[in-house]
Coordinates of C-alpha atoms in Angstrom, one line a residue:
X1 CA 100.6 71.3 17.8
X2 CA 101.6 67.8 18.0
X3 CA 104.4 68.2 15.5
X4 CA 106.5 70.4 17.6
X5 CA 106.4 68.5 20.4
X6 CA 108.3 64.9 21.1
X7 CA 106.6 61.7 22.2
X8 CA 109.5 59.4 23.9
X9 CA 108.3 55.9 22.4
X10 CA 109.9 53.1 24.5
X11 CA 110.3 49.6 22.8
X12 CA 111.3 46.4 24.0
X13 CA 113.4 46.0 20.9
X14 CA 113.4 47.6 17.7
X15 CA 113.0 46.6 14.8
X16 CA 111.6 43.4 14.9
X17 CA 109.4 41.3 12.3
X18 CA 107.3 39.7 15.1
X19 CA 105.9 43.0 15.5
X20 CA 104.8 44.8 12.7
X21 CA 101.9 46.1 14.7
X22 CA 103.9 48.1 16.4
X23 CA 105.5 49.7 13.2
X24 CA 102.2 49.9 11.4
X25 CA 101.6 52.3 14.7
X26 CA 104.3 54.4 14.7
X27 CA 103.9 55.1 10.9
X28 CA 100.6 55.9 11.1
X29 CA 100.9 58.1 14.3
X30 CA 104.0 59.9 12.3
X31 CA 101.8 60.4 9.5
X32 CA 99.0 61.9 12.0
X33 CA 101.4 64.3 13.3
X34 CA 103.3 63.3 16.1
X35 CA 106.9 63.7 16.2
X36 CA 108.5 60.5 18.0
X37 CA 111.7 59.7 19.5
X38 CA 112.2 55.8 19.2
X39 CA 113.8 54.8 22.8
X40 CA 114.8 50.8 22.8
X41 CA 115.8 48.2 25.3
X42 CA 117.4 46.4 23.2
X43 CA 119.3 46.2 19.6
X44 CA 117.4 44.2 17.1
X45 CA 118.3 40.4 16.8
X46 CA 116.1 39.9 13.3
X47 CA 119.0 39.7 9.7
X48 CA 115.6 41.1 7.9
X49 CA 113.1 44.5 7.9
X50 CA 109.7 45.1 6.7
X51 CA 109.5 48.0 4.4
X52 CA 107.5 50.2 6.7
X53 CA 110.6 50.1 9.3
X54 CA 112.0 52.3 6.3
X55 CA 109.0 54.6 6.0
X56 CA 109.4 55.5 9.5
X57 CA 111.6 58.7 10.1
X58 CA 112.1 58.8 14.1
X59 CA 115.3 58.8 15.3
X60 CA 116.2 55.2 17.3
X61 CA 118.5 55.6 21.1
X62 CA 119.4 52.2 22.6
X63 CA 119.9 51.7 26.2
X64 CA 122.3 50.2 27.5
X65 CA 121.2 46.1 27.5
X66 CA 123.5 45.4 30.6
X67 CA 124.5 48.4 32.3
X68 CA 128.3 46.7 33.1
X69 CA 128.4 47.4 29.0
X70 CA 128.3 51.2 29.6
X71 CA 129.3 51.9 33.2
X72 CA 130.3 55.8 31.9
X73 CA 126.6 56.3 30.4
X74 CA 125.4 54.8 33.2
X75 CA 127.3 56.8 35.8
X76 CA 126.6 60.2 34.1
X77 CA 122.9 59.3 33.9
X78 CA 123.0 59.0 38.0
X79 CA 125.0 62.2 38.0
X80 CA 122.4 64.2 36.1
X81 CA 119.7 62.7 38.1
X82 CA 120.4 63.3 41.2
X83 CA 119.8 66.8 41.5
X84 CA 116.1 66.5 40.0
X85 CA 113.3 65.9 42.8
X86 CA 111.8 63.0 40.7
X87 CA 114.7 60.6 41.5
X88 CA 114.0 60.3 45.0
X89 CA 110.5 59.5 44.1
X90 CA 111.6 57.3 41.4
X91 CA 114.6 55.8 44.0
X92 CA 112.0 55.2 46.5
X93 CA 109.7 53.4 44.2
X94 CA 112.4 51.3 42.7
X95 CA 113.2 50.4 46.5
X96 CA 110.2 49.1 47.1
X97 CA 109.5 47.2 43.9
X98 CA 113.1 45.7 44.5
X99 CA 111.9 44.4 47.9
X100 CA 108.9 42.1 45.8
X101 CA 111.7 41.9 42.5
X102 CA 114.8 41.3 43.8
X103 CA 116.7 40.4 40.3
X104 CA 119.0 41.9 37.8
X105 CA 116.4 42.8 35.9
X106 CA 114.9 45.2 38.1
X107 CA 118.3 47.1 38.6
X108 CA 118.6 47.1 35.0
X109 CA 115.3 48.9 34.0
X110 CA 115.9 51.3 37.1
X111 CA 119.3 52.2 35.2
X112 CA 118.0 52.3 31.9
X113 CA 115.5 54.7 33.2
X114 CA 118.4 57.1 34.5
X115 CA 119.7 56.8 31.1
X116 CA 116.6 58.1 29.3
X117 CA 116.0 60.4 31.6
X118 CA 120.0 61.8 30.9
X119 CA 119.2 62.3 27.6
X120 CA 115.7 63.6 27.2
X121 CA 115.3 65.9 24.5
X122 CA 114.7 69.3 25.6
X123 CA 111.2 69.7 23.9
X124 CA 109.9 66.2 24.5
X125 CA 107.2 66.1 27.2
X126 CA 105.6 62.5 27.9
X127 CA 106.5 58.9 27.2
X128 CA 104.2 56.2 25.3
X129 CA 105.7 52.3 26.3
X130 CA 104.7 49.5 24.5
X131 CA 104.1 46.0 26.9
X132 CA 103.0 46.7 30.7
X133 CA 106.8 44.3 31.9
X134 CA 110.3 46.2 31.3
X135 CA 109.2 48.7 29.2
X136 CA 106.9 50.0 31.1
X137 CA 109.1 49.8 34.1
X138 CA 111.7 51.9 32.7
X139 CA 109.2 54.1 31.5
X140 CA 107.4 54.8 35.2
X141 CA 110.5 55.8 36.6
X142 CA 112.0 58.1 33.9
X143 CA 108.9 59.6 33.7
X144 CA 108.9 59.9 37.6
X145 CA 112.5 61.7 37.4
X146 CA 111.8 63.7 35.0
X147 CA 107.8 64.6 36.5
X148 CA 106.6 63.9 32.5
X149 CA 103.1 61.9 32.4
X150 CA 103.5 58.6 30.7
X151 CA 101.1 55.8 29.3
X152 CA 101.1 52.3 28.2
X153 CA 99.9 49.5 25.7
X154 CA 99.2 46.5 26.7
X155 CA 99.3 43.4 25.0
X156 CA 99.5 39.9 25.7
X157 CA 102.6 38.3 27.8
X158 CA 103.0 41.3 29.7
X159 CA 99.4 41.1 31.1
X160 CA 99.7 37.9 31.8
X161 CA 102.9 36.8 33.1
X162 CA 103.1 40.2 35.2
X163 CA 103.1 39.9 39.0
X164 CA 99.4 41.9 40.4
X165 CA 101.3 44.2 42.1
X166 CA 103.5 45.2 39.5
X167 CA 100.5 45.9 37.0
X168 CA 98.3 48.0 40.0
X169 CA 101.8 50.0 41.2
X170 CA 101.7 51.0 36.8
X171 CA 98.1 51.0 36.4
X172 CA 97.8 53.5 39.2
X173 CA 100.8 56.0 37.4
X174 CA 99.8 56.2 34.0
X175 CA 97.7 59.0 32.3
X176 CA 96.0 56.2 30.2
X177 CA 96.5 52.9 29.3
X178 CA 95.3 50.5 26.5
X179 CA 95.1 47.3 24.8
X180 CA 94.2 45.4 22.0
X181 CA 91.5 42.5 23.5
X182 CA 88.3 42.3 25.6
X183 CA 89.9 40.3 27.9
X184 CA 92.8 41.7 28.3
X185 CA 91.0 45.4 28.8
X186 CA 88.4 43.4 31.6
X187 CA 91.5 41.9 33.9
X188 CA 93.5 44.9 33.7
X189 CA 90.3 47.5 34.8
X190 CA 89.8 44.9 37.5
X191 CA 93.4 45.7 38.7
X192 CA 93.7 49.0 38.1
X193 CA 93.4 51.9 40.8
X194 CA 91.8 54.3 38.5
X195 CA 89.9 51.3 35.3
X196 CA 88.0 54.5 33.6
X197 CA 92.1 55.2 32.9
X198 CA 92.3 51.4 30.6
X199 CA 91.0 51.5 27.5
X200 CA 90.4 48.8 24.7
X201 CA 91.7 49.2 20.6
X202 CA 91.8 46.8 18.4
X203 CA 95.6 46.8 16.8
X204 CA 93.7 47.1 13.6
X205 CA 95.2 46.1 10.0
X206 CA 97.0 48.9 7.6
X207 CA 95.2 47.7 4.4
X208 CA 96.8 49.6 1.9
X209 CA 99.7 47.1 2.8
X210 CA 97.2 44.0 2.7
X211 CA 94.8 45.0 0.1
X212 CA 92.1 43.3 -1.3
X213 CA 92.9 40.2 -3.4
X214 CA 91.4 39.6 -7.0
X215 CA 92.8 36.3 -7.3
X216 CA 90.7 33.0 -6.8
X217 CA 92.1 30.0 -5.4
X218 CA 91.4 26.3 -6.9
X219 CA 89.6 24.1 -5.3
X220 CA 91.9 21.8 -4.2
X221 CA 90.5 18.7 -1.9
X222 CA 93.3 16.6 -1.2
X223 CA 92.2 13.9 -3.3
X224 CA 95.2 14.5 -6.0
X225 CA 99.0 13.8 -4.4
X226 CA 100.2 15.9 -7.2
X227 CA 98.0 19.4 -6.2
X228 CA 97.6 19.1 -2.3
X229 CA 96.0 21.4 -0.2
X230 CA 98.0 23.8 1.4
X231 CA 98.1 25.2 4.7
X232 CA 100.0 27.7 6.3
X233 CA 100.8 29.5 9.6
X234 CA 103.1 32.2 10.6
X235 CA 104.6 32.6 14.1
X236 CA 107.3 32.2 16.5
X237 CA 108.4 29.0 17.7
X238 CA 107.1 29.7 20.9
X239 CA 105.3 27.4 23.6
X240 CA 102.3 29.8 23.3
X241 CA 101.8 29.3 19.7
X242 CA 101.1 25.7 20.2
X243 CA 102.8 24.4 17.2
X244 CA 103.7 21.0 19.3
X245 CA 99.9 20.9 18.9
X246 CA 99.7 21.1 15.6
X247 CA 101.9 18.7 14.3
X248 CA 99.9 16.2 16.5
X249 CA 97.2 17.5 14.4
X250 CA 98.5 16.7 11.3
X251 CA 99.8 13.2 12.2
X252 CA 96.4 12.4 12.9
X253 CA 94.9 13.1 9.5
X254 CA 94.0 10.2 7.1
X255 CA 96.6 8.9 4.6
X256 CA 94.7 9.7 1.8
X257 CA 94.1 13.7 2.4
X258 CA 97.2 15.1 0.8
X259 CA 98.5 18.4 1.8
X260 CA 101.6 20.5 2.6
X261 CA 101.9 22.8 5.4
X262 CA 104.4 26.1 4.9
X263 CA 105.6 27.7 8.5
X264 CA 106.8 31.2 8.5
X265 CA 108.9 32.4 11.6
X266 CA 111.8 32.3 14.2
X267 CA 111.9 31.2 17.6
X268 CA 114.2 29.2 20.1
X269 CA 111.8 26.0 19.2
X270 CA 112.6 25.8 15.5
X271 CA 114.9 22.9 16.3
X272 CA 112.6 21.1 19.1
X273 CA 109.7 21.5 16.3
X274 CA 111.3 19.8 13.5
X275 CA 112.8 17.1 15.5
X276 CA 108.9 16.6 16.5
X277 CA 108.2 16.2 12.8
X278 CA 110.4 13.8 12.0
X279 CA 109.7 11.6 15.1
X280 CA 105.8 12.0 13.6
X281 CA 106.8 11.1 9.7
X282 CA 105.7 15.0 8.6
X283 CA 109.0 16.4 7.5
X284 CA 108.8 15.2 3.9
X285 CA 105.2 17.2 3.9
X286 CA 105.9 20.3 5.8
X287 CA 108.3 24.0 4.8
X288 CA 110.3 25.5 7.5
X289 CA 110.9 29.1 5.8
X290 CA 112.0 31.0 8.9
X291 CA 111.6 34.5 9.7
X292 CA 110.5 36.0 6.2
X293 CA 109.6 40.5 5.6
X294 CA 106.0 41.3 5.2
X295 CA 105.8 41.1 1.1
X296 CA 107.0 37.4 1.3
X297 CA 104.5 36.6 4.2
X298 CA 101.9 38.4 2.0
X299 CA 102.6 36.1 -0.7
X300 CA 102.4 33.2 1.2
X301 CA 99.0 34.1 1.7
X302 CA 97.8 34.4 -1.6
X303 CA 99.6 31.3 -2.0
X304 CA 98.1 29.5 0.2
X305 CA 94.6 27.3 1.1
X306 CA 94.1 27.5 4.9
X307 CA 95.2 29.3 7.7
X308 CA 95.9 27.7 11.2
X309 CA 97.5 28.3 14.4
X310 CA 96.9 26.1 17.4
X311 CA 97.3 29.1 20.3
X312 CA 97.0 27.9 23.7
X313 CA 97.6 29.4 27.6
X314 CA 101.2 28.0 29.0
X315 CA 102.1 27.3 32.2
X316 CA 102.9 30.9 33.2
X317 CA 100.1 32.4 32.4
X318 CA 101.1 33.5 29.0
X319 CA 99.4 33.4 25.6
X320 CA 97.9 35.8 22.5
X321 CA 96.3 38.6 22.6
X322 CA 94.6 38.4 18.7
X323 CA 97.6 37.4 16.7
X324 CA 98.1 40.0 13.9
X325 CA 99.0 37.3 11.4
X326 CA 95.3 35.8 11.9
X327 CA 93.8 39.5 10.8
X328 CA 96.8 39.6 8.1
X329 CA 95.7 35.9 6.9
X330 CA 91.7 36.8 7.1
X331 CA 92.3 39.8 5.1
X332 CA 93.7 37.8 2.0
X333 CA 90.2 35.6 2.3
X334 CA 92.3 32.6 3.5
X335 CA 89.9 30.7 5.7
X336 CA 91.9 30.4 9.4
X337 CA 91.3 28.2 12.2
X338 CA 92.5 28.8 15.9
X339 CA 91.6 28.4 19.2
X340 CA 89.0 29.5 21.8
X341 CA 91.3 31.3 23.9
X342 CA 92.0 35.3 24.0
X343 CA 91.1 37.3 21.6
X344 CA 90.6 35.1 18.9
X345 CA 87.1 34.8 19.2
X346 CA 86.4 38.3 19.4
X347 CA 87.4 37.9 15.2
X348 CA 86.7 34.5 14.5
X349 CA 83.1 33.2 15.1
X350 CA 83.1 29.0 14.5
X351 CA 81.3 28.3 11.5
X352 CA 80.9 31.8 10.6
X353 CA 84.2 33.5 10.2
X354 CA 86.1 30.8 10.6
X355 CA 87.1 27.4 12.4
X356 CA 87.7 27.4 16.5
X357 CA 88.2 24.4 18.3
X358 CA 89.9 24.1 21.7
X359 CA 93.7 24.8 22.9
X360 CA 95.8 21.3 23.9
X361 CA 93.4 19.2 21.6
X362 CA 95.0 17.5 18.6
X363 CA 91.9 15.6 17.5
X364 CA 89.4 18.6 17.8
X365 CA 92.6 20.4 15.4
X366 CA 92.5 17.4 13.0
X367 CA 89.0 16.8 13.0
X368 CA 88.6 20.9 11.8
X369 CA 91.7 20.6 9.5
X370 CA 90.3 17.7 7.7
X371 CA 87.0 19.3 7.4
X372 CA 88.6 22.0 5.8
X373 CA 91.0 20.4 3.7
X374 CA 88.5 18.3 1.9
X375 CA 85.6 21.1 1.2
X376 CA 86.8 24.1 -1.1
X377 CA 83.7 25.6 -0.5
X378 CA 83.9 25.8 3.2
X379 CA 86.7 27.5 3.1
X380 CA 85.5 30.0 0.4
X381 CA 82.8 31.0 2.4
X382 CA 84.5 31.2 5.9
X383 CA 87.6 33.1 3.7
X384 CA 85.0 36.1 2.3
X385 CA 83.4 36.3 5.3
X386 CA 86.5 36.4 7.7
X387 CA 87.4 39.3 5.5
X388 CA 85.1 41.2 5.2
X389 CA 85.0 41.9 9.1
X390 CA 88.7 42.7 9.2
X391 CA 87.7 45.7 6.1
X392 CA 84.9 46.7 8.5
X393 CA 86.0 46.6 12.2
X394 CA 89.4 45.9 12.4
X395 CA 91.4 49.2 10.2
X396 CA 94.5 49.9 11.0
X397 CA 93.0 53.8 10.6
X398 CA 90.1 53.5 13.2
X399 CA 93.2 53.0 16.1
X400 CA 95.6 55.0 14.9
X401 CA 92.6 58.2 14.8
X402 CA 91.8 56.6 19.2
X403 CA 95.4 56.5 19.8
X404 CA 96.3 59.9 18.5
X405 CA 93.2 61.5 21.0
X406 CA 94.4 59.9 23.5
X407 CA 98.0 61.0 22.9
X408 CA 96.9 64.7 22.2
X409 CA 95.5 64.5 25.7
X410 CA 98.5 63.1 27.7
X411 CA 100.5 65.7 25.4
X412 CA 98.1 68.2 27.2
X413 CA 98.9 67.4 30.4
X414 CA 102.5 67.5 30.6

């Protein structure tokens, strides 16, 4: 039974607020049956929790960040795995990834690997990461020491910003992966050794926690300064989120559409963004409410008028897979509008769902925003019917029941 065995679980960082998808997983796969041992890369960074981090009982081990912070742990890991077969397979493999990686990072994962593998519960038998970069690094060569199968989800950075040969060495290890776009499912089968291995789930949304709202919203145009519209959008302050964007946006709209824009996040541009809305005259218009738990961003929803979030491709390579808070946001029957780029049109159809116009293009933003803005009616229809295909295709419950078989069948072979 699934219950008496242990799924290792390895996380970048746990808990964190910027990914609730992740606990909204490992509650529901809890409440399926699966007993899970939470392994992290990192301690959490975030003051605040959602609720559901409480609801979830697995027990939490942190590796070692830098490995100089724990040189015993580290050293007794090494001892304990030298004996096993695996870590001369693992050793070997590290080698050669070393060769194309040659950065602290690399020996890091390799050591956090020996760490996990050091402390492996005596009845677990496989190992589930989350991102296809250093978790699923440290996860291949554990599971190599320890001869455990493993398998991966992919998501969005980690696709995208990983070296080729780093995502066909994985692709070719794992006893499954998957991930939560089209696109993202395409490119990795073309680089995978075995793609009938890669499979594609939708994240899906845990309703009972964003359930259906009986409220209405007024019809607010813009034409009164004293009830604006008001728009909202949730997300790091990262370069990927295109919040630079945005703001141009907004700058361009005519004096006389009044509205006030509400952001929701963290992220290292916080500063850089509201320097940019002062130098464009916004600041008296817009909220900066920071990093905020999942019943505050709920309410923000309900609150709120429009939805937008200007997501574009950055020089690296990365960008979104679907952002959650676009499914969170279409679920409350707030009309969104986003970009043409990843997954977001695999939701959002323009004119039907919602609004899409294209990444790095203020004018096309404004020109949608305005439209928006100034027709209550528009955004009415685009909100109901945005929401409705979140309650039919996109339930948290439909991938929780595709993860769990595929979990039951790496569980089988171990």
């Amino acid at each position: 039974m699934s219950g008496q065995k242990i799924l290792a679980v390895v996380l970048k960082g746990y808990p964190r607020l910027s990914e609730t998808f992740i606990a909204q997983e490992l509650l529901g796969l809890e409440r399926a049956g699966f007993r899970l041992w939470l392994v992290s890369l990192r301690h959490p960074t975030d003051k605040k929790r959602h609720p559901v981090h409480d609801e979830i009982k697995a027990p939490v081990t942190y590796l070692p960040e830098y490995l100089y912070q724990e040189p015993g742990r580290v050293l007794r890991a090494l001892a304990r795995a030298l004996p096993r077969p695996g870590f001369w397979r693992a050793l070997a493999a590290f080698g050669r990834d070393l060769i194309r990686d040659p950065t602290p990072n690399r020996g890091r994962r390799f050591g956090q690997a020996l760490v996990l593998a050091a402390e492996w519960p005596a009845d677990a038998v496989a190992i589930y990461a989350h991102f296809l970069h250093t978790p699923a690094s440290v996860a291949r060569y554990a599971a190599m020491v320890l001869g455990v199968p493993w398998a991966v989800s992919a998501h969005a950075k980690d696709i995208w910003t990983s070296p080729d040969w780093d995502l066909r060495e994985k692709l070719g290890s794992v006893g499954w992966a998957v991930t939560c776009t089209r696109m993202g499912y395409e490119h990795l089968r073309a680089l995978s050794p075995r793609p009938e291995r890669v499979n594609l789930s939708y994240h899906g949304l845990d309703l009972t926690r964003f359930p259906h709202w009986e409220g209405t919203r007024a019809a607010r145009d813009g034409a009164d300064p004293a009830d604006p519209v008001r728009l909202i959008s949730v997300g790091r302050a990262v370069p990927k989120k295109g919040y630079d964007v945005l703001l141009q946006a907004l700058a361009l709209l005519p004096a006389d559409l009044n509205w006030r824009f509400t952001h929701i996040g963290g992220g290292a541009e916080l500063a850089a963004l509201k320097a940019l809305a002062e130098q464009l005259g916004l600041s008296g218009r817009i909220q900066w409410q920071g990093a905020q738990d999942q019943q505050a961003v709920l309410a923000a929803y309900r609150a709120s008028d429009l939805f937008a979030l200007d997501c574009r491709i950055t020089a690296d390579g990365d960008r979104d897979g679907l952002p959650n808070v676009m499914v969170e946001a279409a679920s409350q029957r707030l009309c969104c509008i986003g970009t043409t780029i990843s997954g977001i049109p695999e939701l959002f159809t323009d004119d039907e769902t919602g609004l899409l116009v294209p990444p790095e293009d203020p004018a096309a933003m404004a020109r949608a925003l305005e439209r928006a803005m100034r027709d209550p009616g528009l955004r009415a229809r685009l909100g109901a019917a945005a929401e409705a295909r979140v309650r039919r295709d996109f339930n948290a419950e439909t991938s929780i029941h595709q993860l769990s078989a595929l979990l039951r069948r790496l569980e089988q072979d171990s």
